[in-house]
mmCIF file of N, CA and C in Angstrom:
data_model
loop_
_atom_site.group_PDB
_atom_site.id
_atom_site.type_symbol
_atom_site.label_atom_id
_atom_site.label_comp_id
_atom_site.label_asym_id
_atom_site.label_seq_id
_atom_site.Cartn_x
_atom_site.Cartn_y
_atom_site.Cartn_z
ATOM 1 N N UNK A 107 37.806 54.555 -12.066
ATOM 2 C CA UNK A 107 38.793 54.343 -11.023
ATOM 3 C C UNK A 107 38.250 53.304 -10.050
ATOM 4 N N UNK A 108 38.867 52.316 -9.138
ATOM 5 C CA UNK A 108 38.771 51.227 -8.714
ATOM 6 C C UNK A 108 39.506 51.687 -7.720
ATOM 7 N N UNK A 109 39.051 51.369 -6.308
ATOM 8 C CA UNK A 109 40.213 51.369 -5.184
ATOM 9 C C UNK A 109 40.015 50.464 -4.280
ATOM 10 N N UNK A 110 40.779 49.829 -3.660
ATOM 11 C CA UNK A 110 40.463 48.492 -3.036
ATOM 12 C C UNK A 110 41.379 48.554 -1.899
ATOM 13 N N UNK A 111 40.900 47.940 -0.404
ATOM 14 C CA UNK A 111 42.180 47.842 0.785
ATOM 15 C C UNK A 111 42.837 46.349 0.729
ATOM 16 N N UNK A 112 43.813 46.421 0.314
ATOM 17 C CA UNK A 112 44.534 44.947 0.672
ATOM 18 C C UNK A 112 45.637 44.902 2.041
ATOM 19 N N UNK A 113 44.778 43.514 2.312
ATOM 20 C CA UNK A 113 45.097 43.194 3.938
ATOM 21 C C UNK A 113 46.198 41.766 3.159
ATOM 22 N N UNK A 114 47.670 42.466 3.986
ATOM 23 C CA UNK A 114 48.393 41.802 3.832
ATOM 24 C C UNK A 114 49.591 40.566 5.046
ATOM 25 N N UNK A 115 49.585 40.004 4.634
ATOM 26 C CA UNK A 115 50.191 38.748 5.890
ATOM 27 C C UNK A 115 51.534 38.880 5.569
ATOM 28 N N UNK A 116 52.473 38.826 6.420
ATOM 29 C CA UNK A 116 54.266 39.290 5.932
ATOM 30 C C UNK A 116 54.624 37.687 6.646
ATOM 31 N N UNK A 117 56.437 37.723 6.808
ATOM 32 C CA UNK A 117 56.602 36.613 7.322
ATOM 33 C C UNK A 117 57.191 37.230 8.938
ATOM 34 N N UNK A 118 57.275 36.874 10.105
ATOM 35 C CA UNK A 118 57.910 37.026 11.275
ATOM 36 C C UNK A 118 58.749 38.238 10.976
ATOM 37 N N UNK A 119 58.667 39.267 11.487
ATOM 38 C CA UNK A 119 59.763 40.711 11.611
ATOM 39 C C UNK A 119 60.430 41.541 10.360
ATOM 40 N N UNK A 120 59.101 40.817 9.410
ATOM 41 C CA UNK A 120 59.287 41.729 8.519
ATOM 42 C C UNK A 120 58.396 42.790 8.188
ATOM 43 N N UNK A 121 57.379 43.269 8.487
ATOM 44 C CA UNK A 121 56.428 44.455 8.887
ATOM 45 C C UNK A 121 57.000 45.560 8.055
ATOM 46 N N UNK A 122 57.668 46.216 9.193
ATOM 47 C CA UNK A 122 58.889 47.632 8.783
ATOM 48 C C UNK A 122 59.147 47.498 7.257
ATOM 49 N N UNK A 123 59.881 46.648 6.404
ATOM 50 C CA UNK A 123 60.765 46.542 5.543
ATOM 51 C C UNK A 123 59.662 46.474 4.523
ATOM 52 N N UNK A 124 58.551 45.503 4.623
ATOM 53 C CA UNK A 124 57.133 45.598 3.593
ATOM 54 C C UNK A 124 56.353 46.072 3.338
ATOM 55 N N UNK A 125 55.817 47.242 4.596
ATOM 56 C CA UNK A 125 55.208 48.298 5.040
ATOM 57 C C UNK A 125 56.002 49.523 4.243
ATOM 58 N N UNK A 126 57.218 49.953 4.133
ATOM 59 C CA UNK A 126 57.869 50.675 3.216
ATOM 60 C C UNK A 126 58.021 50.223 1.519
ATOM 61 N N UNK A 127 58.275 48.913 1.570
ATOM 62 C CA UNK A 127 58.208 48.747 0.054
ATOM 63 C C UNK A 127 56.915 48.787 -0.987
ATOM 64 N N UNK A 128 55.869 47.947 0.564
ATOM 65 C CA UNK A 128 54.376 48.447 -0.452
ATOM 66 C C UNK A 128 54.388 49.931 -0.571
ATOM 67 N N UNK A 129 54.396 50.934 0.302
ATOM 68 C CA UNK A 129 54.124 52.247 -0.001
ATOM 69 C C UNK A 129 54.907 52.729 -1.051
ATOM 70 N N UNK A 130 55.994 52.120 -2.152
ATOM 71 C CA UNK A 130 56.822 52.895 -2.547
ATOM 72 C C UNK A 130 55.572 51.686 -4.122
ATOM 73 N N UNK A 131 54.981 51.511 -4.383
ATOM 74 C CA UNK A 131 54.633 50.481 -5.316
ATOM 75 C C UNK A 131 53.300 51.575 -6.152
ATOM 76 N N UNK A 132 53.568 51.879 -7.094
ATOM 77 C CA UNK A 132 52.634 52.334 -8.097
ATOM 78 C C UNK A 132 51.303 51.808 -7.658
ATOM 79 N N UNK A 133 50.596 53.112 -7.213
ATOM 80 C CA UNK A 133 48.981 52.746 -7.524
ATOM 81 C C UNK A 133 48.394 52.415 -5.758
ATOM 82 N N UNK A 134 49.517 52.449 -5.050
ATOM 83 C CA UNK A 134 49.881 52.438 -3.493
ATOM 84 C C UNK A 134 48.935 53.861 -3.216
ATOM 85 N N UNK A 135 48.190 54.390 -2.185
ATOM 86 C CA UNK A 135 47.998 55.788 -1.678
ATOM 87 C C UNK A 135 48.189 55.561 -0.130
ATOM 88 N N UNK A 136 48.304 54.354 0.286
ATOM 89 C CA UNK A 136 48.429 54.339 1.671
ATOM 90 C C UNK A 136 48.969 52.891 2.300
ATOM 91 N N UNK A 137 49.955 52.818 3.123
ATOM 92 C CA UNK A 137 49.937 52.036 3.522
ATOM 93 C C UNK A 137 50.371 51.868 5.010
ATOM 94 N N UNK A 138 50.209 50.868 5.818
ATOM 95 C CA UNK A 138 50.080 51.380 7.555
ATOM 96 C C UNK A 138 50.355 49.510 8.264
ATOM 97 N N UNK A 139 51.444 49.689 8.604
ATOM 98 C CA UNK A 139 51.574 48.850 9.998
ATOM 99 C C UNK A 139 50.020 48.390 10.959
ATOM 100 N N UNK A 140 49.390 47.058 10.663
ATOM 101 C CA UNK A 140 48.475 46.787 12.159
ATOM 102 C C UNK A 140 48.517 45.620 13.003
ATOM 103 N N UNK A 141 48.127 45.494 13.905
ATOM 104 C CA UNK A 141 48.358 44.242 14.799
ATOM 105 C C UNK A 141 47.145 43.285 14.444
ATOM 106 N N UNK A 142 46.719 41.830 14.406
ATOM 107 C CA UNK A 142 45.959 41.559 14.434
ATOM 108 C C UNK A 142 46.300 40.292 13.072
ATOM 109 N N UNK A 143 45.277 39.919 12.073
ATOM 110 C CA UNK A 143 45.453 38.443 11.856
ATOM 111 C C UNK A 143 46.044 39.177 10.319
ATOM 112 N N UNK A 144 46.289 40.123 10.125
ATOM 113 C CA UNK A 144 46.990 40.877 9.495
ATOM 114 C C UNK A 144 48.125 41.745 9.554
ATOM 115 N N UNK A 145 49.134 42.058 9.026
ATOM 116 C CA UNK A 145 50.374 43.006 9.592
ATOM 117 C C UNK A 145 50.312 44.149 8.647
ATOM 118 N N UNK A 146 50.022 43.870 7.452
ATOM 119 C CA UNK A 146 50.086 45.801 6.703
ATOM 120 C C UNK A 146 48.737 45.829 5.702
ATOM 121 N N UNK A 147 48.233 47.036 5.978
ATOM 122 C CA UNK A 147 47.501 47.221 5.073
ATOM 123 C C UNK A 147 47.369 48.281 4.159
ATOM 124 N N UNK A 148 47.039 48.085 2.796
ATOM 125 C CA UNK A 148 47.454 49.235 1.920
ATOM 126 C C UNK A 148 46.119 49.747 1.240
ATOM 127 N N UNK A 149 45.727 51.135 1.013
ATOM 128 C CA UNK A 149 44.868 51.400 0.575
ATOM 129 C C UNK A 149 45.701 51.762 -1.525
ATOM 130 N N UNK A 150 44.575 50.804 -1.521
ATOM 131 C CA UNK A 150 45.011 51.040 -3.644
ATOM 132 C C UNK A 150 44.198 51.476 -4.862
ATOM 133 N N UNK A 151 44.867 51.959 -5.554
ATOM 134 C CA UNK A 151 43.892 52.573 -6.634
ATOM 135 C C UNK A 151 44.574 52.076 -8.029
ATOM 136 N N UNK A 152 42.984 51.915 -9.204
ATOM 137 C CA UNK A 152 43.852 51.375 -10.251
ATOM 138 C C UNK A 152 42.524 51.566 -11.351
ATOM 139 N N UNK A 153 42.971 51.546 -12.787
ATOM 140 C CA UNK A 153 41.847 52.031 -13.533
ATOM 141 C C UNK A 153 40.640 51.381 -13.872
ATOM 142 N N UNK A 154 41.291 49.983 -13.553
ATOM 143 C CA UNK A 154 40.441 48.967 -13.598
ATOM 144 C C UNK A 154 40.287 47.437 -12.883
ATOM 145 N N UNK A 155 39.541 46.871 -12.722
ATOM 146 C CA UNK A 155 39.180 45.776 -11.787
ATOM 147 C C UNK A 155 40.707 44.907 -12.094
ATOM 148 N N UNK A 156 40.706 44.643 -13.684
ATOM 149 C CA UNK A 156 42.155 43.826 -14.303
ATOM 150 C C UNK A 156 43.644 44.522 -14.051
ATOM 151 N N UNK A 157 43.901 45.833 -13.754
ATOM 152 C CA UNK A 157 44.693 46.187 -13.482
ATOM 153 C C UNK A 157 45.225 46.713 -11.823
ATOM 154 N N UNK A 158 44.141 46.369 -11.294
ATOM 155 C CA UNK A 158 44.109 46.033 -9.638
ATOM 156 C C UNK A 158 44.298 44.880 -9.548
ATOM 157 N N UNK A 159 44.071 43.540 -10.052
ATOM 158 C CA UNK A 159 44.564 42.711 -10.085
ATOM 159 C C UNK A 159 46.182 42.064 -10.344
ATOM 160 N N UNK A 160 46.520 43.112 -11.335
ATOM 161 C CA UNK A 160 47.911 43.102 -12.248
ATOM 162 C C UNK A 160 49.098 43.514 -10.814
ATOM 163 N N UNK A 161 48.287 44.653 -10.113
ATOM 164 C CA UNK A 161 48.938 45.312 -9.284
ATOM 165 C C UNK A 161 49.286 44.713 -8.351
ATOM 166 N N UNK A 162 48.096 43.938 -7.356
ATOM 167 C CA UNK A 162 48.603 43.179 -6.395
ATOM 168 C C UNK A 162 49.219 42.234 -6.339
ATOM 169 N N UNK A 163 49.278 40.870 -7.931
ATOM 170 C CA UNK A 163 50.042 39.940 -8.091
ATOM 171 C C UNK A 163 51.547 40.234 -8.639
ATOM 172 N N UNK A 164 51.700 40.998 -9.161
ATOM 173 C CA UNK A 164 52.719 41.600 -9.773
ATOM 174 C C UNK A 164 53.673 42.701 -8.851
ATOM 175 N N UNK A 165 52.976 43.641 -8.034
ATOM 176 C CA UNK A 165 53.939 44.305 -7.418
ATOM 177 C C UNK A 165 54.084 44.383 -6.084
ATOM 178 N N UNK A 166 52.163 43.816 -5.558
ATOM 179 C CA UNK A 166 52.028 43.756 -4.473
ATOM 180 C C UNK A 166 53.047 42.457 -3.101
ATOM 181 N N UNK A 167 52.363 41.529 -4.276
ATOM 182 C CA UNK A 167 52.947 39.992 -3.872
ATOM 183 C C UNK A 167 54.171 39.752 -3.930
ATOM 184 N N UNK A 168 54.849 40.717 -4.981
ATOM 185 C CA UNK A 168 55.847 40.050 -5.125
ATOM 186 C C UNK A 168 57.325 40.383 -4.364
ATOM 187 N N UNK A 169 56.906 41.610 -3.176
ATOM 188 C CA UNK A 169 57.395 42.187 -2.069
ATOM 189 C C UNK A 169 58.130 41.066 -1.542
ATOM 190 N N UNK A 170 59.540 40.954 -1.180
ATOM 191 C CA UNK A 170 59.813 39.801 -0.303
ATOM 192 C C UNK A 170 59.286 39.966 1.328
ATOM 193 N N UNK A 171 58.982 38.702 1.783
ATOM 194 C CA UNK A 171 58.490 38.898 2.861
ATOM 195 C C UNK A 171 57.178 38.924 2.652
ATOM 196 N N UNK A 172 56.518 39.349 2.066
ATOM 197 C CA UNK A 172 54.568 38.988 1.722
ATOM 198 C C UNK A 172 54.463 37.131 1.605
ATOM 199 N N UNK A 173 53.138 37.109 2.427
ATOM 200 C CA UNK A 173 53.102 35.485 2.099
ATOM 201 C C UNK A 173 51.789 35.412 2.079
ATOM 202 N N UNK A 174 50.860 36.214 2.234
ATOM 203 C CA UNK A 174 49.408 36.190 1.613
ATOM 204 C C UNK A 174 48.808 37.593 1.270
ATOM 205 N N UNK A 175 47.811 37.560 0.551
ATOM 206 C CA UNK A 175 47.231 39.013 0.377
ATOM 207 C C UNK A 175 45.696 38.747 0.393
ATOM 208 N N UNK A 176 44.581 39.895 0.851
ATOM 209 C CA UNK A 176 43.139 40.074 0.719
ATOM 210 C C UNK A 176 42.692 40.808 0.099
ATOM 211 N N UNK A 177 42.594 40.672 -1.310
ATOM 212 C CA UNK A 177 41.787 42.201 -1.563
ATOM 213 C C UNK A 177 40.475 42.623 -1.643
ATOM 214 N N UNK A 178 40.110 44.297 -1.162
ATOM 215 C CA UNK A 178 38.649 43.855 -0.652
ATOM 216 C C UNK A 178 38.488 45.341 -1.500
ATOM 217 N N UNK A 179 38.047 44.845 -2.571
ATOM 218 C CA UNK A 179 37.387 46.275 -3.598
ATOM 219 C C UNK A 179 36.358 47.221 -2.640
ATOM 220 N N UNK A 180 36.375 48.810 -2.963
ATOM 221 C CA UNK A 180 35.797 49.952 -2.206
ATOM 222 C C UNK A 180 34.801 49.945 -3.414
ATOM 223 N N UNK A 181 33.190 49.565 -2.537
ATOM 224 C CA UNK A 181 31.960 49.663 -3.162
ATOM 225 C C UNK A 181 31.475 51.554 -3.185
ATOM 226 N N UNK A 182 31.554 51.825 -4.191
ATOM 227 C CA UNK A 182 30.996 53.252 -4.132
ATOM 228 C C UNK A 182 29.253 53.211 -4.140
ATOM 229 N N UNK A 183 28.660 53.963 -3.356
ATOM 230 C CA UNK A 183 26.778 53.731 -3.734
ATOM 231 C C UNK A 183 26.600 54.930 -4.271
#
């Protein structure tokens, strides 16, 4: 299992509307409204590095209203 936080950039007043559609997106466990050089961020899980990938270009991105994404894989020690 792979889980990663992606810090996502929306366009002007769309927050609300992307903030609900990421949370409704397979492989989603969290996602949350923040202020700052980012507007939503989603905590994600997926079986593998290639299918965390699949996820964010494919269901993450393709949210209307998304216009950049960060993903920052969760290092387990």
């Amino acid at each position: 299992m792979v889980e990663a936080i992606v810090l996502v950039q929306v366009k002007v007043g769309a927050s609300s509307a992307v903030v609900q559609a990421v949370g409704e997106v397979g492989g989603v466990t969290e996602a949350y409204v923040v202020t700052g050089p980012y507007d939503v961020i989603a905590r994600v899980e997926a079986d593998s590095l290639d299918q965390l990938g699949q996820l964010v270009v494919s269901s993450i991105q393709a949210v209307e209203g998304v216009t950049r994404t960060l993903t920052c894989p969760i290092l387990s020690l």
